[in-house]
Short mmCIF file of C-alpha atoms and ligand atoms in Angstrom, two decimals:
data_model
loop_
_atom_site.label_atom_id
_atom_site.label_comp_id
_atom_site.label_asym_id
_atom_site.label_seq_id
_atom_site.Cartn_x
_atom_site.Cartn_y
_atom_site.Cartn_z
CA UNK A 1 -1.60 -7.35 19.04
CA UNK A 2 0.28 -4.84 16.99
CA UNK A 3 -0.18 -4.79 13.22
CA UNK A 4 2.33 -3.30 10.81
CA UNK A 5 0.39 -2.37 7.67
CA UNK A 6 2.44 -1.96 4.51
CA UNK A 7 1.28 -0.93 1.06
CA UNK A 8 2.65 0.03 -2.36
CA UNK A 9 6.20 -1.29 -2.11
CA UNK A 10 6.51 -1.15 -5.91
CA UNK A 11 9.73 -3.10 -6.27
CA UNK A 12 11.70 -0.76 -3.98
CA UNK A 13 13.83 -3.21 -1.99
CA UNK A 14 15.83 -0.52 -0.16
CA UNK A 15 12.64 1.06 1.21
CA UNK A 16 11.13 -2.33 2.10
CA UNK A 17 14.22 -3.47 4.02
CA UNK A 18 14.36 -0.22 6.03
CA UNK A 19 10.67 -0.52 6.89
CA UNK A 20 11.11 -4.13 8.02
CA UNK A 21 13.95 -3.11 10.36
CA UNK A 22 11.78 -0.33 11.74
CA UNK A 23 8.69 -2.45 12.34
CA UNK A 24 10.84 -5.03 14.16
CA UNK A 25 12.19 -2.28 16.40
CA UNK A 26 8.60 -1.23 17.05
CA UNK A 27 7.71 -4.77 18.11
CA UNK A 28 5.01 -5.40 15.48
CA UNK A 29 3.44 -8.87 15.85
CA UNK A 30 1.88 -9.26 12.42
CA UNK A 31 2.40 -7.75 8.99
CA UNK A 32 -0.41 -7.01 6.54
CA UNK A 33 0.32 -6.13 2.92
CA UNK A 34 -2.20 -4.04 0.97
CA UNK A 35 -1.01 -4.59 -2.59
CA UNK A 36 1.33 -3.30 -5.31
CA UNK A 37 4.37 -5.35 -4.39
CA UNK A 38 5.64 -4.70 -7.94
CA UNK A 39 5.68 -1.98 -10.61
CA UNK A 40 7.91 1.16 -10.86
CA UNK A 41 10.96 -0.14 -8.94
CA UNK A 42 13.87 -2.34 -10.02
CA UNK A 43 13.41 -5.29 -7.60
CA UNK A 44 9.88 -6.65 -8.13
CA UNK A 45 10.80 -10.33 -7.57
CA UNK A 46 12.90 -9.70 -4.47
CA UNK A 47 10.17 -7.56 -2.91
CA UNK A 48 7.46 -10.08 -3.68
CA UNK A 49 9.47 -12.97 -2.22
CA UNK A 50 10.31 -11.00 0.92
CA UNK A 51 6.69 -9.95 1.43
CA UNK A 52 5.50 -13.53 0.99
CA UNK A 53 7.95 -14.56 3.67
CA UNK A 54 7.03 -11.96 6.29
CA UNK A 55 3.38 -11.02 5.74
CA UNK A 56 0.35 -12.77 7.28
CA UNK A 57 -1.43 -12.13 3.99
CA UNK A 58 -1.19 -10.05 0.83
CA UNK A 59 -4.03 -8.56 -1.20
CA UNK A 60 -3.85 -7.64 -4.89
CA UNK A 61 -2.94 -4.18 -6.18
CA UNK A 62 -3.58 -2.87 -9.69
CA UNK A 63 0.14 -3.11 -10.58
CA UNK A 64 0.32 -6.71 -9.28
CA UNK A 65 -2.55 -7.70 -11.54
CA UNK A 66 -1.43 -5.37 -14.35
CA UNK A 67 1.96 -7.12 -14.50
CA UNK A 68 0.27 -10.49 -15.07
CA UNK A 69 -2.36 -9.26 -17.50
CA UNK A 70 -5.26 -9.59 -15.08
CA UNK A 71 -6.28 -5.95 -15.13
CA UNK A 72 -6.40 -3.32 -17.88
CA UNK A 73 -3.35 -1.02 -17.87
CA UNK A 74 -4.39 1.17 -20.81
CA UNK A 75 -5.24 4.02 -18.41
CA UNK A 76 -1.75 3.90 -16.81
CA UNK A 77 0.53 6.85 -17.67
CA UNK A 78 3.47 6.10 -19.99
CA UNK A 79 6.06 5.61 -17.24
CA UNK A 80 3.74 3.28 -15.29
CA UNK A 81 2.93 1.33 -18.46
CA UNK A 82 6.64 0.93 -19.34
CA UNK A 83 7.36 -0.21 -15.78
CA UNK A 84 4.50 -2.72 -15.66
CA UNK A 85 5.66 -4.25 -18.96
CA UNK A 86 9.28 -4.45 -17.75
CA UNK A 87 8.06 -5.99 -14.48
CA UNK A 88 6.04 -8.64 -16.32
CA UNK A 89 9.24 -9.76 -18.04
CA UNK A 90 11.18 -9.94 -14.76
CA UNK A 91 8.71 -12.20 -12.95
CA UNK A 92 9.05 -15.97 -12.90
CA UNK A 93 6.09 -18.19 -13.72
CA UNK A 94 5.67 -19.02 -10.06
CA UNK A 95 5.47 -15.29 -9.16
CA UNK A 96 2.85 -14.78 -11.85
CA UNK A 97 0.74 -17.66 -10.54
CA UNK A 98 0.99 -16.26 -7.01
CA UNK A 99 -0.03 -12.74 -8.10
CA UNK A 100 -2.98 -14.03 -10.12
CA UNK A 101 -4.33 -15.86 -7.08
CA UNK A 102 -4.19 -12.89 -4.71
CA UNK A 103 -7.55 -11.88 -3.25
CA UNK A 104 -8.83 -8.30 -3.56
CA UNK A 105 -9.88 -8.06 0.07
CA UNK A 106 -8.88 -9.65 3.37
CA UNK A 107 -11.05 -9.39 6.48
CA UNK A 108 -9.98 -10.19 9.99
CA UNK A 109 -11.30 -9.20 13.43
CA UNK A 110 -13.45 -6.25 12.33
CA UNK A 111 -10.78 -4.92 9.98
CA UNK A 112 -10.96 -4.78 6.19
CA UNK A 113 -7.65 -4.77 4.33
CA UNK A 114 -7.93 -3.66 0.69
CA UNK A 115 -5.75 -1.91 -1.90
CA UNK A 116 -8.18 0.64 -3.36
CA UNK A 117 -11.72 0.95 -1.93
CA UNK A 118 -13.88 -1.40 0.16
CA UNK A 119 -16.94 -0.80 -2.05
CA UNK A 120 -15.51 -1.73 -5.47
CA UNK A 121 -12.05 -3.18 -4.81
CA UNK A 122 -11.50 -4.36 -8.39
CA UNK A 123 -12.34 -0.95 -9.93
CA UNK A 124 -9.18 0.60 -8.48
CA UNK A 125 -10.94 3.86 -7.60
CA UNK A 126 -9.14 6.49 -5.54
CA UNK A 127 -10.38 8.22 -2.39
CA UNK A 128 -9.27 11.84 -2.84
CA UNK A 129 -12.50 13.79 -2.17
CA UNK A 130 -15.19 13.70 0.53
CA UNK A 131 -17.84 12.39 -1.89
CA UNK A 132 -15.44 9.58 -2.76
CA UNK A 133 -14.91 8.93 0.94
CA UNK A 134 -18.69 8.82 1.58
CA UNK A 135 -19.08 6.35 -1.27
CA UNK A 136 -16.37 4.13 0.22
CA UNK A 137 -17.93 4.32 3.72
CA UNK A 138 -21.37 3.37 2.37
CA UNK A 139 -20.39 -0.24 1.87
CA UNK A 140 -17.99 -0.53 4.79
CA UNK A 141 -19.64 -2.91 7.21
CA UNK A 142 -16.52 -3.47 9.28
CA UNK A 143 -15.32 -0.81 11.71
CA UNK A 144 -11.96 -0.13 10.16
CA UNK A 145 -10.56 -0.34 6.66
CA UNK A 146 -6.87 0.00 5.87
CA UNK A 147 -6.21 1.04 2.27
CA UNK A 148 -3.34 2.10 0.01
CA UNK A 149 -3.32 2.91 -3.73
CA UNK A 150 -3.11 6.75 -3.70
CA UNK A 151 0.30 6.72 -1.93
CA UNK A 152 -1.01 9.59 0.23
CA UNK A 153 -1.60 8.80 3.90
CA UNK A 154 -4.82 10.01 5.55
CA UNK A 155 -7.11 9.01 8.42
CA UNK A 156 -10.81 9.38 7.54
CA UNK A 157 -13.50 8.99 10.19
CA UNK A 158 -17.28 8.67 10.00
CA UNK A 159 -19.44 8.74 13.11
CA UNK A 160 -22.97 7.46 12.54
CA UNK A 161 -24.71 9.53 9.88
CA UNK A 162 -22.40 12.53 10.25
CA UNK A 163 -20.22 13.55 7.31
CA UNK A 164 -16.85 11.91 6.90
CA UNK A 165 -13.96 13.98 8.29
CA UNK A 166 -10.20 13.88 8.02
CA UNK A 167 -8.15 13.46 11.18
CA UNK A 168 -4.89 14.27 9.40
CA UNK A 169 -2.37 11.61 8.60
CA UNK A 170 -0.17 10.95 11.59
CA UNK A 171 -1.96 9.36 14.52
CA UNK A 172 -5.37 8.64 16.03
CA UNK A 173 -7.04 6.71 18.83
CA UNK A 174 -9.87 4.85 17.11
CA UNK A 175 -13.16 5.25 18.98
CA UNK A 176 -15.69 2.46 19.17
CA UNK A 177 -18.82 3.19 17.16
CA UNK A 178 -16.94 5.29 14.61
CA UNK A 179 -15.83 3.87 11.30
CA UNK A 180 -12.43 4.62 9.83
CA UNK A 181 -10.77 4.40 6.45
CA UNK A 182 -7.04 4.78 6.91
CA UNK A 183 -4.59 5.14 4.05
CA UNK A 184 -1.17 4.00 5.24
CA UNK A 185 0.75 5.69 2.41
CA UNK A 186 3.41 3.99 0.32
CA UNK A 187 6.58 2.14 1.32
CA UNK A 188 8.29 2.37 -2.05
CA UNK A 189 7.03 5.53 -3.76
CA UNK A 190 5.58 8.14 -1.36
CA UNK A 191 3.67 10.96 -3.08
CA UNK A 192 2.85 13.29 -0.21
CA UNK A 193 5.96 15.46 -0.50
CA UNK A 194 7.88 13.43 2.09
CA UNK A 195 10.32 10.99 0.42
CA UNK A 196 10.67 8.78 3.52
CA UNK A 197 9.01 5.34 3.29
CA UNK A 198 5.58 5.24 4.97
CA UNK A 199 3.73 2.45 6.77
CA UNK A 200 1.11 2.12 9.50
CA UNK A 201 1.24 0.64 12.99
CA UNK A 202 -2.03 -0.33 14.64
CA UNK A 203 -2.19 -1.50 18.24
CA UNK A 204 -5.47 -3.41 18.57
CA UNK A 205 -5.47 -3.38 22.38
CA UNK A 206 -4.94 0.37 22.68
CA UNK A 207 -6.87 1.08 19.45
CA UNK A 208 -4.05 3.37 18.48
CA UNK A 209 -2.96 4.08 14.90
CA UNK A 210 0.39 5.64 14.09
CA UNK A 211 1.87 6.49 10.69
CA UNK A 212 5.59 5.87 10.60
CA UNK A 213 8.13 7.48 8.27
CA UNK A 214 11.42 5.75 7.64
CA UNK A 215 14.41 7.20 5.76
CA UNK A 216 16.09 4.75 3.39
CA UNK A 217 18.86 4.59 0.77
CA UNK A 218 17.17 6.52 -2.05
CA UNK A 219 20.31 6.92 -4.24
CA UNK A 220 20.73 3.12 -4.52
CA UNK A 221 17.06 2.61 -5.42
CA UNK A 222 17.40 5.38 -8.06
CA UNK A 223 20.59 3.93 -9.50
CA UNK A 224 18.96 0.51 -9.92
CA UNK A 225 15.99 2.07 -11.74
CA UNK A 226 18.37 3.81 -14.17
CA UNK A 227 20.47 0.67 -14.69
CA UNK A 228 17.36 -1.37 -15.45
CA UNK A 229 16.49 1.10 -18.22
CA UNK A 230 13.22 2.09 -16.54
CA UNK A 231 11.92 5.67 -17.14
CA UNK A 232 14.22 8.20 -15.34
CA UNK A 233 11.15 10.03 -13.96
CA UNK A 234 10.57 6.99 -11.72
CA UNK A 235 14.00 7.53 -10.16
CA UNK A 236 13.58 11.32 -9.83
CA UNK A 237 10.25 11.18 -8.04
CA UNK A 238 11.67 9.03 -5.22
CA UNK A 239 13.84 11.94 -4.04
CA UNK A 240 10.91 14.35 -4.28
CA UNK A 241 8.32 12.13 -2.65
CA UNK A 242 6.01 12.95 -5.53
ZN1 LIG B 1 0.57 1.87 -6.01
#
């Protein structure tokens, strides 16, 4: 069984379509979506509908719930706030109902799928530091958690009581008896300096994780953001991967 794990599409239809072509070429059997279908990009509805069609399940991201008034967006920066408000106006009632009903966590076969952290999924905390990683591992009963939210891919491992370590971002064979928190990066707004769309592939039989990068039509995604009247910084950052 090969999972394709997608996160943080953020209304970027060009990136999502390129990733879907790539995961089909890779022979992925099932698609998991870790939240933030909407927010920032110009095609929130189209992305949400496509994800609903192809994914086994979706979990909620802070932008998904922010767009339907389910989570506080006062801490969002100005561009994010403007985008979440614009997105709210684009969504149909049926989309809003769907987003409101999304769960925060999905568990299946020893794997936790969550947008932010396994310990407090509705607090939308980030895992940037080792203390934050330790905190997240503390409540991780399952062996593996796939997360998104920071838009920065990383593979974190914790063996028994040893300190959590980073295994980089690209690939790892997951050992039994070790716990992992793996950030699969962002499809629609990468922030790790590489503008290519990111998603994860996990082969359950081989216990092999691989981060994939997929080039996509950035100029079209940027043009749509500008035409929609969204903040220009949201278009600029796509080319920078920032
Ligand atoms: Zn996000």
